[in-house]
């Protein structure tokens, strides 16, 4: 049971039965757009935006715009004005080019105790973290309650492995359980950085290899912005890591067909694809 905010007449706030759901959704899907909240709650977008602005003024919520990312949804949403299906929000027939993404302030945590909250959010990582939320929304839209124990708070993501005689700590972008699998998620929004001929992706793969190579029920899923990035990644690592504990796909695949055979793995990426419904291998 979630607490409800108390009356704050100076801000025009008063108790509503729908407020707990609003806080829960924003805490579960940080950097969510108002149109997506309206879709999840079956409430009019205008009503949702008004309530969000009230909580913004009262210090329960904050919002930020991405550096480069245009607004794309986890599924196409019909325009509230022209009733055409668009991937981008429109208002009065005009495209909104720079969307706002909403997140909880720490003040809101009593009303969404399991939610993700930030005091501030750097604009430099908004597009990356927004991509994680898009993946979460897509999986939730398909599987609902079958998508178990999603985590993306840093303090819940720490893993430790032994590499070259040293203990190394690292953090996944997200972690969840689905179809009997313990899954780690890595969203590669930007080009990998490189040092001494080794990219940050190479480092991540080596760490996951140490963590997952003997586990049949665990996967790490790398999500890339475009399919050609997936192919280049798999070609790079296939000789050194010809295994099935790693899956890779692109953002369009995970958004629009998450239950389909959209995943490639280094072992046999030129021969077949995989899906969550496949037997554990």
PDB file of C-alpha atoms in Angstrom:
ATOM      1  CA  UNK A   1       0.000   0.000   0.000  1.00  0.00           C
ATOM      2  CA  UNK A   2       1.494   3.329  -1.041  1.00  0.00           C
ATOM      3  CA  UNK A   3       1.097   6.492   1.019  1.00  0.00           C
ATOM      4  CA  UNK A   4      -0.675   9.448  -0.489  1.00  0.00           C
ATOM      5  CA  UNK A   5       0.650  13.027  -0.500  1.00  0.00           C
ATOM      6  CA  UNK A   6      -1.025  15.253   2.067  1.00  0.00           C
ATOM      7  CA  UNK A   7      -3.043  18.293   1.118  1.00  0.00           C
ATOM      8  CA  UNK A   8      -0.925  21.254  -0.002  1.00  0.00           C
ATOM      9  CA  UNK A   9      -3.427  23.978  -0.729  1.00  0.00           C
ATOM     10  CA  UNK A  10      -0.744  26.497  -1.701  1.00  0.00           C
ATOM     11  CA  UNK A  11       0.158  24.281  -4.638  1.00  0.00           C
ATOM     12  CA  UNK A  12      -3.370  23.162  -5.383  1.00  0.00           C
ATOM     13  CA  UNK A  13      -2.532  19.603  -4.356  1.00  0.00           C
ATOM     14  CA  UNK A  14      -4.984  17.345  -2.599  1.00  0.00           C
ATOM     15  CA  UNK A  15      -5.351  13.632  -2.194  1.00  0.00           C
ATOM     16  CA  UNK A  16      -6.378  11.670  -5.267  1.00  0.00           C
ATOM     17  CA  UNK A  17      -6.725   7.930  -5.605  1.00  0.00           C
ATOM     18  CA  UNK A  18      -4.742   8.019  -8.843  1.00  0.00           C
ATOM     19  CA  UNK A  19      -1.644   9.706  -7.359  1.00  0.00           C
ATOM     20  CA  UNK A  20      -0.171   6.483  -5.944  1.00  0.00           C
ATOM     21  CA  UNK A  21      -0.289   4.895  -9.389  1.00  0.00           C
ATOM     22  CA  UNK A  22       1.337   7.950 -10.937  1.00  0.00           C
ATOM     23  CA  UNK A  23       4.272   7.869  -8.504  1.00  0.00           C
ATOM     24  CA  UNK A  24       4.639   4.108  -8.869  1.00  0.00           C
ATOM     25  CA  UNK A  25       4.820   4.310 -12.669  1.00  0.00           C
ATOM     26  CA  UNK A  26       7.365   7.148 -12.711  1.00  0.00           C
ATOM     27  CA  UNK A  27       9.460   5.385 -10.079  1.00  0.00           C
ATOM     28  CA  UNK A  28       9.328   2.117 -12.028  1.00  0.00           C
ATOM     29  CA  UNK A  29      10.019   3.712 -15.420  1.00  0.00           C
ATOM     30  CA  UNK A  30      12.282   6.723 -14.743  1.00  0.00           C
ATOM     31  CA  UNK A  31      12.549   9.192 -17.627  1.00  0.00           C
ATOM     32  CA  UNK A  32       9.084   8.325 -18.879  1.00  0.00           C
ATOM     33  CA  UNK A  33       7.107  10.682 -21.125  1.00  0.00           C
ATOM     34  CA  UNK A  34       3.685  12.051 -20.203  1.00  0.00           C
ATOM     35  CA  UNK A  35       2.107  10.345 -23.220  1.00  0.00           C
ATOM     36  CA  UNK A  36       3.407   6.981 -22.029  1.00  0.00           C
ATOM     37  CA  UNK A  37       2.011   7.557 -18.545  1.00  0.00           C
ATOM     38  CA  UNK A  38      -1.344   8.365 -20.125  1.00  0.00           C
ATOM     39  CA  UNK A  39      -1.168   5.134 -22.124  1.00  0.00           C
ATOM     40  CA  UNK A  40      -0.342   3.018 -19.051  1.00  0.00           C
ATOM     41  CA  UNK A  41      -3.033   4.618 -16.876  1.00  0.00           C
ATOM     42  CA  UNK A  42      -5.731   5.024 -19.554  1.00  0.00           C
ATOM     43  CA  UNK A  43      -6.053   8.673 -18.541  1.00  0.00           C
ATOM     44  CA  UNK A  44      -6.314  11.692 -20.869  1.00  0.00           C
ATOM     45  CA  UNK A  45      -2.839  13.083 -21.689  1.00  0.00           C
ATOM     46  CA  UNK A  46      -3.938  16.642 -20.837  1.00  0.00           C
ATOM     47  CA  UNK A  47      -4.996  15.508 -17.358  1.00  0.00           C
ATOM     48  CA  UNK A  48      -1.710  13.661 -16.832  1.00  0.00           C
ATOM     49  CA  UNK A  49       0.393  16.651 -17.918  1.00  0.00           C
ATOM     50  CA  UNK A  50      -1.504  18.961 -15.563  1.00  0.00           C
ATOM     51  CA  UNK A  51      -0.950  16.683 -12.573  1.00  0.00           C
ATOM     52  CA  UNK A  52       2.738  16.245 -13.455  1.00  0.00           C
ATOM     53  CA  UNK A  53       3.217  20.015 -13.508  1.00  0.00           C
ATOM     54  CA  UNK A  54       1.571  20.298 -10.090  1.00  0.00           C
ATOM     55  CA  UNK A  55       3.950  17.730  -8.596  1.00  0.00           C
ATOM     56  CA  UNK A  56       6.869  19.432 -10.343  1.00  0.00           C
ATOM     57  CA  UNK A  57       5.989  22.722  -8.641  1.00  0.00           C
ATOM     58  CA  UNK A  58       5.648  20.958  -5.282  1.00  0.00           C
ATOM     59  CA  UNK A  59       9.062  19.286  -5.557  1.00  0.00           C
ATOM     60  CA  UNK A  60       7.901  15.673  -5.885  1.00  0.00           C
ATOM     61  CA  UNK A  61       8.953  15.324  -9.528  1.00  0.00           C
ATOM     62  CA  UNK A  62      11.497  16.737 -11.899  1.00  0.00           C
ATOM     63  CA  UNK A  63      11.875  16.613 -15.659  1.00  0.00           C
ATOM     64  CA  UNK A  64      14.693  16.840 -18.169  1.00  0.00           C
ATOM     65  CA  UNK A  65      15.238  16.797 -21.904  1.00  0.00           C
ATOM     66  CA  UNK A  66      17.621  14.486 -23.721  1.00  0.00           C
ATOM     67  CA  UNK A  67      20.689  15.761 -25.515  1.00  0.00           C
ATOM     68  CA  UNK A  68      19.988  14.125 -28.877  1.00  0.00           C
ATOM     69  CA  UNK A  69      17.162  11.647 -28.533  1.00  0.00           C
ATOM     70  CA  UNK A  70      13.881  12.434 -30.261  1.00  0.00           C
ATOM     71  CA  UNK A  71      10.805  11.045 -28.545  1.00  0.00           C
ATOM     72  CA  UNK A  72      10.028   7.498 -29.607  1.00  0.00           C
ATOM     73  CA  UNK A  73       7.649   5.323 -27.665  1.00  0.00           C
ATOM     74  CA  UNK A  74       7.756   1.693 -26.666  1.00  0.00           C
ATOM     75  CA  UNK A  75       4.836   1.328 -29.067  1.00  0.00           C
ATOM     76  CA  UNK A  76       3.138   3.654 -31.524  1.00  0.00           C
ATOM     77  CA  UNK A  77       0.624   5.970 -29.879  1.00  0.00           C
ATOM     78  CA  UNK A  78      -2.276   7.636 -31.628  1.00  0.00           C
ATOM     79  CA  UNK A  79      -2.120  11.411 -31.797  1.00  0.00           C
ATOM     80  CA  UNK A  80      -4.719  12.936 -29.450  1.00  0.00           C
ATOM     81  CA  UNK A  81      -5.561  15.661 -31.977  1.00  0.00           C
ATOM     82  CA  UNK A  82      -5.312  14.232 -35.504  1.00  0.00           C
ATOM     83  CA  UNK A  83      -5.805  10.555 -34.502  1.00  0.00           C
ATOM     84  CA  UNK A  84      -3.005   9.384 -36.787  1.00  0.00           C
ATOM     85  CA  UNK A  85      -0.600   6.795 -35.416  1.00  0.00           C
ATOM     86  CA  UNK A  86       2.777   8.412 -34.848  1.00  0.00           C
ATOM     87  CA  UNK A  87       6.040   7.431 -33.248  1.00  0.00           C
ATOM     88  CA  UNK A  88       6.500  11.012 -32.116  1.00  0.00           C
ATOM     89  CA  UNK A  89       4.127  13.085 -30.039  1.00  0.00           C
ATOM     90  CA  UNK A  90       2.151  15.753 -31.808  1.00  0.00           C
ATOM     91  CA  UNK A  91       0.181  18.657 -30.455  1.00  0.00           C
ATOM     92  CA  UNK A  92      -2.231  20.548 -32.646  1.00  0.00           C
ATOM     93  CA  UNK A  93      -0.805  18.774 -35.679  1.00  0.00           C
ATOM     94  CA  UNK A  94       2.737  19.996 -34.944  1.00  0.00           C
ATOM     95  CA  UNK A  95       5.506  17.672 -33.898  1.00  0.00           C
ATOM     96  CA  UNK A  96       6.997  18.181 -30.446  1.00  0.00           C
ATOM     97  CA  UNK A  97      10.696  17.905 -31.247  1.00  0.00           C
ATOM     98  CA  UNK A  98      12.171  18.074 -27.737  1.00  0.00           C
ATOM     99  CA  UNK A  99      10.209  16.045 -25.186  1.00  0.00           C
ATOM    100  CA  UNK A 100      10.292  16.146 -21.414  1.00  0.00           C
ATOM    101  CA  UNK A 101      11.159  12.998 -19.485  1.00  0.00           C
ATOM    102  CA  UNK A 102       9.913  12.720 -15.899  1.00  0.00           C
ATOM    103  CA  UNK A 103      11.536  11.234 -12.806  1.00  0.00           C
ATOM    104  CA  UNK A 104      10.978  11.130  -9.050  1.00  0.00           C
ATOM    105  CA  UNK A 105      12.644  13.460  -6.592  1.00  0.00           C
ATOM    106  CA  UNK A 106      13.690  11.903  -3.248  1.00  0.00           C
ATOM    107  CA  UNK A 107      10.740  13.722  -1.649  1.00  0.00           C
ATOM    108  CA  UNK A 108       8.415  11.334  -3.516  1.00  0.00           C
ATOM    109  CA  UNK A 109       9.980   8.089  -2.252  1.00  0.00           C
ATOM    110  CA  UNK A 110       7.555   7.702   0.699  1.00  0.00           C
ATOM    111  CA  UNK A 111       4.837   7.324  -1.938  1.00  0.00           C
ATOM    112  CA  UNK A 112       6.860   4.968  -4.183  1.00  0.00           C
ATOM    113  CA  UNK A 113       9.353   3.292  -1.817  1.00  0.00           C
ATOM    114  CA  UNK A 114      10.667   0.883  -4.449  1.00  0.00           C
ATOM    115  CA  UNK A 115      11.042   3.554  -7.131  1.00  0.00           C
ATOM    116  CA  UNK A 116      14.111   5.087  -8.753  1.00  0.00           C
ATOM    117  CA  UNK A 117      14.672   8.693  -7.659  1.00  0.00           C
ATOM    118  CA  UNK A 118      17.393  11.249  -8.333  1.00  0.00           C
ATOM    119  CA  UNK A 119      18.155  14.650  -6.830  1.00  0.00           C
ATOM    120  CA  UNK A 120      19.623  15.735 -10.150  1.00  0.00           C
ATOM    121  CA  UNK A 121      20.052  14.082 -13.527  1.00  0.00           C
ATOM    122  CA  UNK A 122      22.925  14.835 -15.869  1.00  0.00           C
ATOM    123  CA  UNK A 123      21.808  15.685 -19.392  1.00  0.00           C
ATOM    124  CA  UNK A 124      24.819  13.757 -20.700  1.00  0.00           C
ATOM    125  CA  UNK A 125      23.354  10.379 -19.711  1.00  0.00           C
ATOM    126  CA  UNK A 126      19.651  11.045 -20.232  1.00  0.00           C
ATOM    127  CA  UNK A 127      19.559   9.421 -23.673  1.00  0.00           C
ATOM    128  CA  UNK A 128      21.339   6.307 -22.359  1.00  0.00           C
ATOM    129  CA  UNK A 129      19.054   5.923 -19.343  1.00  0.00           C
ATOM    130  CA  UNK A 130      15.999   6.713 -21.458  1.00  0.00           C
ATOM    131  CA  UNK A 131      16.982   3.749 -23.665  1.00  0.00           C
ATOM    132  CA  UNK A 132      16.956   1.466 -20.601  1.00  0.00           C
ATOM    133  CA  UNK A 133      13.447   2.649 -19.769  1.00  0.00           C
ATOM    134  CA  UNK A 134      12.291   2.018 -23.351  1.00  0.00           C
ATOM    135  CA  UNK A 135      13.519  -1.580 -23.035  1.00  0.00           C
ATOM    136  CA  UNK A 136      11.731  -1.946 -19.697  1.00  0.00           C
ATOM    137  CA  UNK A 137       8.485  -0.519 -21.102  1.00  0.00           C
ATOM    138  CA  UNK A 138       8.611  -2.857 -24.093  1.00  0.00           C
ATOM    139  CA  UNK A 139       9.154  -5.953 -21.945  1.00  0.00           C
ATOM    140  CA  UNK A 140       6.505  -4.851 -19.454  1.00  0.00           C
ATOM    141  CA  UNK A 141       4.032  -4.170 -22.260  1.00  0.00           C
ATOM    142  CA  UNK A 142       4.501  -7.722 -23.532  1.00  0.00           C
ATOM    143  CA  UNK A 143       4.830  -9.766 -20.321  1.00  0.00           C
ATOM    144  CA  UNK A 144       3.372  -7.610 -17.539  1.00  0.00           C
ATOM    145  CA  UNK A 145       3.705  -9.337 -14.185  1.00  0.00           C
ATOM    146  CA  UNK A 146       5.731 -12.182 -15.681  1.00  0.00           C
ATOM    147  CA  UNK A 147       8.644  -9.736 -15.901  1.00  0.00           C
ATOM    148  CA  UNK A 148      10.072 -10.187 -12.420  1.00  0.00           C
ATOM    149  CA  UNK A 149      12.251  -8.117 -10.096  1.00  0.00           C
ATOM    150  CA  UNK A 150      13.503  -5.449 -12.477  1.00  0.00           C
ATOM    151  CA  UNK A 151      16.435  -3.503 -10.972  1.00  0.00           C
ATOM    152  CA  UNK A 152      18.383  -0.566 -12.363  1.00  0.00           C
ATOM    153  CA  UNK A 153      19.473   1.315  -9.272  1.00  0.00           C
ATOM    154  CA  UNK A 154      23.271   1.240  -9.077  1.00  0.00           C
ATOM    155  CA  UNK A 155      23.380   0.017  -5.471  1.00  0.00           C
ATOM    156  CA  UNK A 156      21.387  -3.084  -6.485  1.00  0.00           C
ATOM    157  CA  UNK A 157      23.519  -3.921  -9.519  1.00  0.00           C
ATOM    158  CA  UNK A 158      26.987  -4.649  -8.151  1.00  0.00           C
ATOM    159  CA  UNK A 159      28.671  -7.839  -9.401  1.00  0.00           C
ATOM    160  CA  UNK A 160      32.173  -9.120  -8.620  1.00  0.00           C
ATOM    161  CA  UNK A 161      34.360 -11.444 -10.700  1.00  0.00           C
ATOM    162  CA  UNK A 162      37.948 -12.643 -10.615  1.00  0.00           C
ATOM    163  CA  UNK A 163      40.035 -11.594 -13.619  1.00  0.00           C
ATOM    164  CA  UNK A 164      43.798 -12.019 -13.920  1.00  0.00           C
ATOM    165  CA  UNK A 165      44.049 -12.787 -10.226  1.00  0.00           C
ATOM    166  CA  UNK A 166      42.172  -9.648  -9.169  1.00  0.00           C
ATOM    167  CA  UNK A 167      38.625  -9.059  -7.979  1.00  0.00           C
ATOM    168  CA  UNK A 168      36.787  -6.661 -10.282  1.00  0.00           C
ATOM    169  CA  UNK A 169      33.488  -4.974  -9.463  1.00  0.00           C
ATOM    170  CA  UNK A 170      31.105  -3.832 -12.182  1.00  0.00           C
ATOM    171  CA  UNK A 171      27.502  -2.743 -12.661  1.00  0.00           C
ATOM    172  CA  UNK A 172      24.953  -3.766 -15.282  1.00  0.00           C
ATOM    173  CA  UNK A 173      22.489  -1.236 -16.684  1.00  0.00           C
ATOM    174  CA  UNK A 174      19.568  -3.389 -15.494  1.00  0.00           C
ATOM    175  CA  UNK A 175      18.739  -6.868 -14.232  1.00  0.00           C
ATOM    176  CA  UNK A 176      15.527  -8.901 -14.373  1.00  0.00           C
ATOM    177  CA  UNK A 177      14.032 -12.398 -14.498  1.00  0.00           C
ATOM    178  CA  UNK A 178      11.929 -13.610 -17.434  1.00  0.00           C
ATOM    179  CA  UNK A 179      10.944 -17.027 -18.795  1.00  0.00           C
ATOM    180  CA  UNK A 180      13.168 -18.802 -16.280  1.00  0.00           C
ATOM    181  CA  UNK A 181      16.212 -16.690 -17.122  1.00  0.00           C
ATOM    182  CA  UNK A 182      18.240 -14.335 -14.977  1.00  0.00           C
ATOM    183  CA  UNK A 183      18.992 -11.533 -17.434  1.00  0.00           C
ATOM    184  CA  UNK A 184      21.436  -8.648 -17.361  1.00  0.00           C
ATOM    185  CA  UNK A 185      20.868  -5.748 -19.749  1.00  0.00           C
ATOM    186  CA  UNK A 186      23.462  -3.459 -21.317  1.00  0.00           C
ATOM    187  CA  UNK A 187      22.330  -0.586 -23.542  1.00  0.00           C
ATOM    188  CA  UNK A 188      25.044   0.730 -25.863  1.00  0.00           C
ATOM    189  CA  UNK A 189      23.796   4.171 -26.808  1.00  0.00           C
ATOM    190  CA  UNK A 190      27.061   5.697 -28.000  1.00  0.00           C
ATOM    191  CA  UNK A 191      30.153   4.472 -29.799  1.00  0.00           C
ATOM    192  CA  UNK A 192      32.451   2.442 -27.514  1.00  0.00           C
ATOM    193  CA  UNK A 193      35.492   4.186 -26.098  1.00  0.00           C
ATOM    194  CA  UNK A 194      38.901   2.610 -26.625  1.00  0.00           C
ATOM    195  CA  UNK A 195      42.159   2.425 -24.674  1.00  0.00           C
ATOM    196  CA  UNK A 196      45.260   0.549 -25.801  1.00  0.00           C
ATOM    197  CA  UNK A 197      43.264  -1.216 -28.522  1.00  0.00           C
ATOM    198  CA  UNK A 198      40.629  -2.471 -26.062  1.00  0.00           C
ATOM    199  CA  UNK A 199      37.134  -1.004 -26.028  1.00  0.00           C
ATOM    200  CA  UNK A 200      34.837  -0.676 -23.040  1.00  0.00           C
ATOM    201  CA  UNK A 201      32.652  -3.302 -24.732  1.00  0.00           C
ATOM    202  CA  UNK A 202      35.573  -5.743 -24.763  1.00  0.00           C
ATOM    203  CA  UNK A 203      36.006  -5.151 -21.035  1.00  0.00           C
ATOM    204  CA  UNK A 204      32.305  -5.723 -20.349  1.00  0.00           C
ATOM    205  CA  UNK A 205      32.220  -8.978 -22.334  1.00  0.00           C
ATOM    206  CA  UNK A 206      35.278 -10.342 -20.511  1.00  0.00           C
ATOM    207  CA  UNK A 207      33.644  -9.601 -17.160  1.00  0.00           C
ATOM    208  CA  UNK A 208      30.359 -11.219 -18.129  1.00  0.00           C
ATOM    209  CA  UNK A 209      32.251 -14.238 -19.437  1.00  0.00           C
ATOM    210  CA  UNK A 210      33.755 -14.730 -15.983  1.00  0.00           C
ATOM    211  CA  UNK A 211      30.328 -14.301 -14.395  1.00  0.00           C
ATOM    212  CA  UNK A 212      28.086 -16.320 -16.727  1.00  0.00           C
ATOM    213  CA  UNK A 213      30.094 -18.907 -18.660  1.00  0.00           C
ATOM    214  CA  UNK A 214      29.015 -21.793 -16.410  1.00  0.00           C
ATOM    215  CA  UNK A 215      25.373 -20.711 -15.956  1.00  0.00           C
ATOM    216  CA  UNK A 216      22.737 -22.100 -18.319  1.00  0.00           C
ATOM    217  CA  UNK A 217      19.901 -20.010 -16.877  1.00  0.00           C
ATOM    218  CA  UNK A 218      21.586 -16.594 -17.161  1.00  0.00           C
ATOM    219  CA  UNK A 219      22.121 -14.192 -20.068  1.00  0.00           C
ATOM    220  CA  UNK A 220      23.487 -10.761 -20.715  1.00  0.00           C
ATOM    221  CA  UNK A 221      21.589  -8.897 -23.425  1.00  0.00           C
ATOM    222  CA  UNK A 222      23.405  -6.126 -25.293  1.00  0.00           C
ATOM    223  CA  UNK A 223      21.066  -3.624 -26.951  1.00  0.00           C
ATOM    224  CA  UNK A 224      22.406  -1.427 -29.766  1.00  0.00           C
ATOM    225  CA  UNK A 225      20.807   1.489 -31.565  1.00  0.00           C
ATOM    226  CA  UNK A 226      21.086  -0.100 -35.016  1.00  0.00           C
ATOM    227  CA  UNK A 227      21.328  -3.631 -36.393  1.00  0.00           C
ATOM    228  CA  UNK A 228      24.640  -3.020 -38.178  1.00  0.00           C
ATOM    229  CA  UNK A 229      26.143  -2.202 -34.769  1.00  0.00           C
ATOM    230  CA  UNK A 230      24.981  -5.619 -33.553  1.00  0.00           C
ATOM    231  CA  UNK A 231      26.669  -7.348 -36.482  1.00  0.00           C
ATOM    232  CA  UNK A 232      29.943  -5.480 -35.997  1.00  0.00           C
ATOM    233  CA  UNK A 233      29.937  -6.298 -32.288  1.00  0.00           C
ATOM    234  CA  UNK A 234      29.359 -10.020 -32.829  1.00  0.00           C
ATOM    235  CA  UNK A 235      32.054 -10.244 -35.512  1.00  0.00           C
ATOM    236  CA  UNK A 236      34.498  -8.631 -33.108  1.00  0.00           C
ATOM    237  CA  UNK A 237      33.918 -11.004 -30.190  1.00  0.00           C
ATOM    238  CA  UNK A 238      32.891 -14.300 -31.867  1.00  0.00           C
ATOM    239  CA  UNK A 239      36.356 -15.852 -32.014  1.00  0.00           C
ATOM    240  CA  UNK A 240      37.205 -15.164 -28.375  1.00  0.00           C
ATOM    241  CA  UNK A 241      33.726 -15.747 -26.905  1.00  0.00           C
ATOM    242  CA  UNK A 242      31.840 -18.326 -29.034  1.00  0.00           C
ATOM    243  CA  UNK A 243      29.124 -18.853 -26.417  1.00  0.00           C
ATOM    244  CA  UNK A 244      25.363 -18.532 -25.899  1.00  0.00           C
ATOM    245  CA  UNK A 245      25.325 -16.679 -22.569  1.00  0.00           C
ATOM    246  CA  UNK A 246      25.447 -13.430 -24.569  1.00  0.00           C
ATOM    247  CA  UNK A 247      22.586 -12.169 -26.708  1.00  0.00           C
ATOM    248  CA  UNK A 248      22.580  -9.024 -28.823  1.00  0.00           C
ATOM    249  CA  UNK A 249      19.850  -7.133 -30.663  1.00  0.00           C
ATOM    250  CA  UNK A 250      18.867  -3.614 -31.727  1.00  0.00           C
ATOM    251  CA  UNK A 251      16.477  -1.159 -30.090  1.00  0.00           C
ATOM    252  CA  UNK A 252      13.810  -1.465 -32.786  1.00  0.00           C
ATOM    253  CA  UNK A 253      13.668  -5.216 -32.266  1.00  0.00           C
ATOM    254  CA  UNK A 254      13.266  -4.989 -28.506  1.00  0.00           C
ATOM    255  CA  UNK A 255      10.650  -2.227 -28.763  1.00  0.00           C
ATOM    256  CA  UNK A 256       8.434  -3.724 -31.426  1.00  0.00           C
ATOM    257  CA  UNK A 257       8.930  -7.488 -31.215  1.00  0.00           C
ATOM    258  CA  UNK A 258      10.379  -8.388 -27.801  1.00  0.00           C
ATOM    259  CA  UNK A 259       8.939 -11.917 -27.826  1.00  0.00           C
ATOM    260  CA  UNK A 260      10.222 -12.693 -31.322  1.00  0.00           C
ATOM    261  CA  UNK A 261      13.418 -14.343 -32.517  1.00  0.00           C
ATOM    262  CA  UNK A 262      15.375 -11.108 -32.434  1.00  0.00           C
ATOM    263  CA  UNK A 263      18.518 -12.118 -30.546  1.00  0.00           C
ATOM    264  CA  UNK A 264      21.854 -13.208 -32.007  1.00  0.00           C
ATOM    265  CA  UNK A 265      24.661 -14.813 -30.033  1.00  0.00           C
ATOM    266  CA  UNK A 266      28.395 -15.056 -30.872  1.00  0.00           C
ATOM    267  CA  UNK A 267      28.359 -18.834 -31.185  1.00  0.00           C
ATOM    268  CA  UNK A 268      26.110 -19.059 -34.257  1.00  0.00           C
ATOM    269  CA  UNK A 269      24.958 -15.553 -35.228  1.00  0.00           C
ATOM    270  CA  UNK A 270      25.322 -16.327 -38.944  1.00  0.00           C
ATOM    271  CA  UNK A 271      22.998 -19.346 -38.676  1.00  0.00           C
ATOM    272  CA  UNK A 272      20.091 -18.551 -36.371  1.00  0.00           C
ATOM    273  CA  UNK A 273      18.390 -16.228 -33.903  1.00  0.00           C
ATOM    274  CA  UNK A 274      16.906 -16.795 -30.452  1.00  0.00           C
ATOM    275  CA  UNK A 275      13.897 -15.728 -28.409  1.00  0.00           C
ATOM    276  CA  UNK A 276      12.876 -15.785 -24.765  1.00  0.00           C
ATOM    277  CA  UNK A 277      10.596 -18.740 -25.486  1.00  0.00           C
ATOM    278  CA  UNK A 278      13.492 -20.944 -26.609  1.00  0.00           C
ATOM    279  CA  UNK A 279      14.609 -23.704 -24.269  1.00  0.00           C
ATOM    280  CA  UNK A 280      17.463 -22.848 -21.951  1.00  0.00           C
ATOM    281  CA  UNK A 281      20.748 -23.637 -23.721  1.00  0.00           C
TER     282      UNK A 281
END
